[in-house]
Short mmCIF file of C-alpha atoms in Angstrom, two decimals:
data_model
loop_
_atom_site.label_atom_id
_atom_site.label_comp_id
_atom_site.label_asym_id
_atom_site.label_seq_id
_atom_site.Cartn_x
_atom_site.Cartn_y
_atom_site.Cartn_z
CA UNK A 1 13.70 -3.14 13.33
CA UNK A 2 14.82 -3.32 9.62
CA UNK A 3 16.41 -6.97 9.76
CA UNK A 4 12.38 -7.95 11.63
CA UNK A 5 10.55 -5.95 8.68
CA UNK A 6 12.64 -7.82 6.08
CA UNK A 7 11.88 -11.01 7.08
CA UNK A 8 8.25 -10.19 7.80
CA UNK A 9 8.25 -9.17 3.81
CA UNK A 10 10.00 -11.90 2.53
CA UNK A 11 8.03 -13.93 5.10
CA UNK A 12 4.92 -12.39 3.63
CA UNK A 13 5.84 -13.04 0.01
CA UNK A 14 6.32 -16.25 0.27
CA UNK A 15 3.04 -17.43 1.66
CA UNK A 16 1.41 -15.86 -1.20
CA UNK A 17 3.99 -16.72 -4.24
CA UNK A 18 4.54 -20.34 -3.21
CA UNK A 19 0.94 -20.93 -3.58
CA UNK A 20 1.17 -20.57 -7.15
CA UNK A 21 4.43 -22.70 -7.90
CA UNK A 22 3.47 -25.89 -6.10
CA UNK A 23 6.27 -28.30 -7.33
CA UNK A 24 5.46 -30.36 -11.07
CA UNK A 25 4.10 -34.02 -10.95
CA UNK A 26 5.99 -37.15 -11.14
CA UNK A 27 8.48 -37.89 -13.78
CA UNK A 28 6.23 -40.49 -16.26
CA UNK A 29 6.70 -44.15 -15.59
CA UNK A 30 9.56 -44.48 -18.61
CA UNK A 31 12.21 -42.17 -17.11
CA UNK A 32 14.89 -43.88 -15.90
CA UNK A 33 15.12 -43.17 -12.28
CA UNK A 34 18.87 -41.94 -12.38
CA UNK A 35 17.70 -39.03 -15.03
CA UNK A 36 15.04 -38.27 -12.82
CA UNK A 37 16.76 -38.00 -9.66
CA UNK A 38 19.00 -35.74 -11.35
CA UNK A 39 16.56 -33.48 -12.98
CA UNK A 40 15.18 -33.09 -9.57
CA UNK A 41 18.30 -32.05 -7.86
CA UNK A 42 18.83 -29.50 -10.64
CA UNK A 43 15.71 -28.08 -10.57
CA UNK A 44 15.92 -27.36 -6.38
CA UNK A 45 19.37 -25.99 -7.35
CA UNK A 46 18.39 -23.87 -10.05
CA UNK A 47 14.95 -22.54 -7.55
CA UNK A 48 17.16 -22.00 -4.95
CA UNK A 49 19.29 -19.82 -6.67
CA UNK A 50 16.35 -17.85 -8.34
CA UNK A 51 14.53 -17.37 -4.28
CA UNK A 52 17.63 -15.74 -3.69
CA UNK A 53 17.43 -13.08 -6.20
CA UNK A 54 13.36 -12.96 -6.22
CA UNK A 55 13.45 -10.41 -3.51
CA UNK A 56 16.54 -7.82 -2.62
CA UNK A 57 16.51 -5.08 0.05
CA UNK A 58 17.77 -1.72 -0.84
CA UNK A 59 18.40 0.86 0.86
CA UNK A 60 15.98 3.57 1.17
CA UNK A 61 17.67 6.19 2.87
CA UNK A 62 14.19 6.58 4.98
CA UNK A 63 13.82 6.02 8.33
CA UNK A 64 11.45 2.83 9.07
CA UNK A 65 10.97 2.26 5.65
CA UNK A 66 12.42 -0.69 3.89
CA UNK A 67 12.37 -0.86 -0.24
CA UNK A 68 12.13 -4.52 -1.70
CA UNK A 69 13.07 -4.82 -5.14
CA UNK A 70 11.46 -7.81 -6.71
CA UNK A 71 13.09 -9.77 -9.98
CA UNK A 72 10.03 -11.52 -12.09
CA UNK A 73 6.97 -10.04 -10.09
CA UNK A 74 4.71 -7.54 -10.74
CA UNK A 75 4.19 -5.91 -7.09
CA UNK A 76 0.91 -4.16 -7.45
CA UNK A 77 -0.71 -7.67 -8.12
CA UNK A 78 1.11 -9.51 -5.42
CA UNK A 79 0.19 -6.55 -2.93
CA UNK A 80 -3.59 -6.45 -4.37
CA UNK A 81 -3.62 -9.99 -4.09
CA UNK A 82 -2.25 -10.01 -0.53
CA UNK A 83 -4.49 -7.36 0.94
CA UNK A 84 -7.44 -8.88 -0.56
CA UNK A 85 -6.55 -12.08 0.80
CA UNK A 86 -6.24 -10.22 4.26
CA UNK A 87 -9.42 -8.35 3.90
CA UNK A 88 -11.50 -11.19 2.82
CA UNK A 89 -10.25 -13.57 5.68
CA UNK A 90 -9.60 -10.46 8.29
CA UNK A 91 -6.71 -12.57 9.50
CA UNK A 92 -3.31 -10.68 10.57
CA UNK A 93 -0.10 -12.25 9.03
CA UNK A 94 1.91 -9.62 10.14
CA UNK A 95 2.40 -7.12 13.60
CA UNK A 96 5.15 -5.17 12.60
CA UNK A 97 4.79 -4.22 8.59
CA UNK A 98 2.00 -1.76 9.00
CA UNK A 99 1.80 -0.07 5.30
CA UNK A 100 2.74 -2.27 2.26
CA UNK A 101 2.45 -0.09 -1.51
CA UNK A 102 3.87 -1.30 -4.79
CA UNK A 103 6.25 0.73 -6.95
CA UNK A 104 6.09 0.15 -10.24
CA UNK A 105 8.13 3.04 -11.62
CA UNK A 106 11.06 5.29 -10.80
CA UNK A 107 12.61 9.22 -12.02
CA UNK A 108 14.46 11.64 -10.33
CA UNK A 109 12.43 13.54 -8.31
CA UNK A 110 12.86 17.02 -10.11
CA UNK A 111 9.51 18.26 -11.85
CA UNK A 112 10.51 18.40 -15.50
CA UNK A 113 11.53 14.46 -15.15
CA UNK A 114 8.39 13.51 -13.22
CA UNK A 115 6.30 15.16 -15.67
CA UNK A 116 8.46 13.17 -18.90
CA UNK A 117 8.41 10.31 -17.24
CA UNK A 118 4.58 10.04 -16.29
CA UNK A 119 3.15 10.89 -19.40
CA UNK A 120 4.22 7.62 -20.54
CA UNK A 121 3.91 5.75 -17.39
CA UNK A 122 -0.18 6.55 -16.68
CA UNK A 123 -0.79 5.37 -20.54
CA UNK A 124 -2.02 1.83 -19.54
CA UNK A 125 -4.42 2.88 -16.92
CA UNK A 126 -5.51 6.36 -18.75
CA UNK A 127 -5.07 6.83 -21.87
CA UNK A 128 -7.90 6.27 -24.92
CA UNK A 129 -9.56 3.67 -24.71
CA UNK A 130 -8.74 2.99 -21.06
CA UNK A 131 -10.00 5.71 -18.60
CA UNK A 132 -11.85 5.46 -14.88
CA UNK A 133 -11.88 8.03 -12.09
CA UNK A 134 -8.63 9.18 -9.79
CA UNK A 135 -7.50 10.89 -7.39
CA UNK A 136 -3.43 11.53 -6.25
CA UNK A 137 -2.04 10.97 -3.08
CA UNK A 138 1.73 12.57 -2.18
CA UNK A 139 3.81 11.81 0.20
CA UNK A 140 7.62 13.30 0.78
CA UNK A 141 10.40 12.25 3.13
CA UNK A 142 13.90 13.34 3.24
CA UNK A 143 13.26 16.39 0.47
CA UNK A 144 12.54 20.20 0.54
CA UNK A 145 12.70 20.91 -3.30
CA UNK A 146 9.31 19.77 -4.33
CA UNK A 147 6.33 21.28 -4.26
CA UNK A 148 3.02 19.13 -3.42
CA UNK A 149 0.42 21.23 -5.04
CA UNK A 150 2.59 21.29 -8.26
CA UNK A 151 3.28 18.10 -8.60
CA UNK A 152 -0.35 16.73 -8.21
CA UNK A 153 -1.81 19.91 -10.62
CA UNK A 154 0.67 18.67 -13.30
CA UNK A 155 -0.14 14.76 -12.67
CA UNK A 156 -3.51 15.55 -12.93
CA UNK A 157 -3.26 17.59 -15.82
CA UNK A 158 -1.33 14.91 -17.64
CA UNK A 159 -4.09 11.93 -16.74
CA UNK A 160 -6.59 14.58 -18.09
CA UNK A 161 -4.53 15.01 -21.40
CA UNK A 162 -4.62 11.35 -22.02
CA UNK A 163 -8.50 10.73 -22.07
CA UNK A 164 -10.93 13.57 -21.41
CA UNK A 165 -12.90 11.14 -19.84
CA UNK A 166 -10.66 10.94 -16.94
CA UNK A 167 -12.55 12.11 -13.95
CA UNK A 168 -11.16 13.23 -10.05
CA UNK A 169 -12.66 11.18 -7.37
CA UNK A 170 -11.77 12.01 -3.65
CA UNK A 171 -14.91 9.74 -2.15
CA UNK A 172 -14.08 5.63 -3.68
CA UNK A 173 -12.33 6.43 -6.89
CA UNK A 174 -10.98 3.48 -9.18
CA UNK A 175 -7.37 4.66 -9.37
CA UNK A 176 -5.32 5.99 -7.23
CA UNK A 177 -1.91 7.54 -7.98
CA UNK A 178 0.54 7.10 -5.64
CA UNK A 179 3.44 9.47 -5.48
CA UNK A 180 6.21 8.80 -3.02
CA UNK A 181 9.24 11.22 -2.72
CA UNK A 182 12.44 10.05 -1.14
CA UNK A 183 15.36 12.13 -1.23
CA UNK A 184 16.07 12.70 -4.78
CA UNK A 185 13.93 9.93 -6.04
CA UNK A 186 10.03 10.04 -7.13
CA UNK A 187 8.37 6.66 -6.88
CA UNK A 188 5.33 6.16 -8.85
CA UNK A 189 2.32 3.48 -8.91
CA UNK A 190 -1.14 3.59 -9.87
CA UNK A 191 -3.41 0.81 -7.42
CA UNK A 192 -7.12 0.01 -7.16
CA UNK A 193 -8.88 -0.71 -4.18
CA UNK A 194 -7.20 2.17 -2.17
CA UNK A 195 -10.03 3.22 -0.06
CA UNK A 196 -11.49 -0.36 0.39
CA UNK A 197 -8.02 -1.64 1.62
CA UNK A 198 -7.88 1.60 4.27
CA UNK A 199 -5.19 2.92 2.03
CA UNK A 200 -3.28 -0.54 2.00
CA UNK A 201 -3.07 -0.66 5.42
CA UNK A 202 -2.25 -4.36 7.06
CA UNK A 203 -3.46 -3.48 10.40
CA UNK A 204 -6.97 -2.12 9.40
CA UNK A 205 -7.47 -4.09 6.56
CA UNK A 206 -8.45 -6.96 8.90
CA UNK A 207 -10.70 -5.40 11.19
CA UNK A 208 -14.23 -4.52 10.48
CA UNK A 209 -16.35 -2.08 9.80
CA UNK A 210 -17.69 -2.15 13.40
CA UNK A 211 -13.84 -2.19 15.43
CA UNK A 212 -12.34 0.61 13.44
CA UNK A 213 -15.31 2.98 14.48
CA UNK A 214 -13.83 4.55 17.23
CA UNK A 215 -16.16 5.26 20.34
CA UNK A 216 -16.75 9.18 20.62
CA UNK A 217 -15.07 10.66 23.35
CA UNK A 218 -15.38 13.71 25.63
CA UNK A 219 -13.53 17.01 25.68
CA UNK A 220 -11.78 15.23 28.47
CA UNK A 221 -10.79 12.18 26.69
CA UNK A 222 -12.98 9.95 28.07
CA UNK A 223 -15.40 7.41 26.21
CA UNK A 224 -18.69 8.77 26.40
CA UNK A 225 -21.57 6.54 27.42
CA UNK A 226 -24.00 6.70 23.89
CA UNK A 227 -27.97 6.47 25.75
CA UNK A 228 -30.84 5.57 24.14
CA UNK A 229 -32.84 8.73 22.44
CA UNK A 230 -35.96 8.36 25.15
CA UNK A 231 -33.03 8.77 27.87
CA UNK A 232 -31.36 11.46 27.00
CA UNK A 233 -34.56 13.11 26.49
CA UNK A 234 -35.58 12.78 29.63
CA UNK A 235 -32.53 14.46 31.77
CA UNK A 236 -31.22 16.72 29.07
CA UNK A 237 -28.51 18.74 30.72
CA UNK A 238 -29.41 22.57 30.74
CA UNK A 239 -27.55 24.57 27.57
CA UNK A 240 -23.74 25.62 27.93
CA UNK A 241 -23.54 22.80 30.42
CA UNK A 242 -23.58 20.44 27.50
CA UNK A 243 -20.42 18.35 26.25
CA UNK A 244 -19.90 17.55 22.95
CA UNK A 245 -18.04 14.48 21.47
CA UNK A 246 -15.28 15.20 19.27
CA UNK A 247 -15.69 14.52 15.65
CA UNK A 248 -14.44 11.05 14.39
CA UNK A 249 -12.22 11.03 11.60
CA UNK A 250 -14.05 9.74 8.10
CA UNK A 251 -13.10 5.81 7.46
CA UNK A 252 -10.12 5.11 5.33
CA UNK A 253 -8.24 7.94 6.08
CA UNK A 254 -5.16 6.85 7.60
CA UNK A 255 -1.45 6.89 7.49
CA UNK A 256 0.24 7.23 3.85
CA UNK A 257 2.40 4.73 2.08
CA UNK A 258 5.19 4.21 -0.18
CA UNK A 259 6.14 1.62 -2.70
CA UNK A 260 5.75 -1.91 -2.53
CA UNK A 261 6.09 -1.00 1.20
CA UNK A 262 5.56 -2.17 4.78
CA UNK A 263 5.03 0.24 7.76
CA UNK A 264 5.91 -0.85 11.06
CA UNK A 265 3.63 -0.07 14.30
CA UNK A 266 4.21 1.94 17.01
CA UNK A 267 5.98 5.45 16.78
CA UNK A 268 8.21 4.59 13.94
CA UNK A 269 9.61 7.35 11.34
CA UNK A 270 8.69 6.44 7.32
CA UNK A 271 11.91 4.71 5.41
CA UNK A 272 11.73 4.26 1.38
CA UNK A 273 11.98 1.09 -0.09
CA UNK A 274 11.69 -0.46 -4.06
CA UNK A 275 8.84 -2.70 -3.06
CA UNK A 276 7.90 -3.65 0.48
CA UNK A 277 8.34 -0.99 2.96
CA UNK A 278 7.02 -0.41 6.53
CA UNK A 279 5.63 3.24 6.99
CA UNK A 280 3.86 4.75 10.03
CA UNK A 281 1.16 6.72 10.16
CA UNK A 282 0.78 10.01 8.56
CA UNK A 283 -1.51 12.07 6.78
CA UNK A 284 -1.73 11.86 3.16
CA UNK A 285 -1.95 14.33 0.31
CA UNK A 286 -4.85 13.88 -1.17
CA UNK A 287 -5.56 15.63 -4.95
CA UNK A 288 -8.06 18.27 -4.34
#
């Protein structure tokens, strides 16, 4: 599973990132052809060498949850950019990442250092003149210490201190903070597009609106048959006989993420990661 989610990341990367460094032109008409040759064999040597540091797995010390560190990237563009590429197109480039998050910062996951560490971390997105609405979402794996409603009252209270203007939005806010604990580490980003991307999700990103409305289903489990209004009026079943279709859960809110991070499908346990990671799902902690 790890060595497949990996690949699919790197895999994933690539598409994306080679887009952007399509090879230079020519060399111009007065270059000795020699000089040029040699340029050119020095410049595949010297790409080469930098693809192989561009992306490193480390190990998270998650289950199912593979960290990417990057070397002269920023991952919450690449991963905005991907999953808007995805969403726009609704075509799949991947079956077994299933969460992807960027990490852009790291502490030790004890509150005094989280608390240090983010007041100057949330400055670009928060503080005066910058502002827009949040909300926090927490996730923890592989640690007992920490305590969720602490950490996001403090977080919040810290984006508040920067700009007063700062406002908590639960429904489509412009920010969202993630917070990701594994083991003894805290992993920070702040992303847009949260709720749009289903919580950067790579399996619902790239279905619509009408496939990931589930059809409402009987006490029993079964799909129940939706009739016209003039039907049902007509044979209305008698009161207490009546069977109600379970609620559907509001759009968006699926499984949490971590990092720059890639979840696997099926039944498969969260692992950290630095950048890409594959998570499944799980509920996440929402600031409220």
């Amino acid at each position: 599973m790890s060595c497949s989610l990996i690949f699919a990341c790197w895999f994933l990367y690539k598409q994306f990132i080679d887009k952007d460094q399509q090879p230079s032109g020519s060399e111009g008409e007065d270059d000795d052809a020699e000089a040029a040759l040699k340029k050119e064999v020095g410049d595949i040597k010297a790409s080469t060498e930098k693809r192989l540091r561009r992306f490193q797995s480390v190990e998270s010390g998650a289950n199912n949850v593979v960290f990417i560190r990057t070397l002269g990237i920023e991952p919450e563009k690449l991963v905005h950019h991907i999953l808007q590429d995805m969403y726009k197109t609704k075509k799949k480039k991947t079956r077994v990442i299933l969460r992807m998050l960027p990490i852009s910062g790291t502490c030790k996951a004890f509150l005094e250092d989280m608390k240090k560490y983010a007041e100057t971390f949330l400055e670009p997105w928060f503080k005066a003149p910058n502002k827009g609405t949040f909300q926090i979402v927490y996730k923890s794996r592989n640690n007992s210490h920490m305590n969720r409603e602490e950490v996001i009252k403090e977080l919040a209270g810290i984006v508040g201190s920067l700009n007063s203007e700062n406002k908590v939005d639960l429904t489509n806010p412009e920010y969202t903070v993630v917070v990701e604990i594994i083991k003894a580490v805290c992993c920070l980003s702040v992303v847009k597009d949260y709720v749009l991307f289903r919580k950067y999700n790579l399996q619902e990103v790239v279905k619509s609106a009408k496939d990931s409305q589930p059809h409402p289903k009987l006490g029993n489990g079964k799909e129940a048959k939706l009739e016209p209004d003039s039907k049902l009026n007509q044979s209305d079943p008698p009161e207490g006989n009546q069977v109600a279709p379970e609620s559907i859960e509001e759009l968006g809110q699926t499984e949490p993420g971590s990092e720059t991070q890639a979840g696997s499908e099926g039944d498969a346990k969260p692992e950290p990661e630095s950048q890409v990671s594959e998570v499944p799902k799980t509920n996440e902690n929402e600031l409220s």
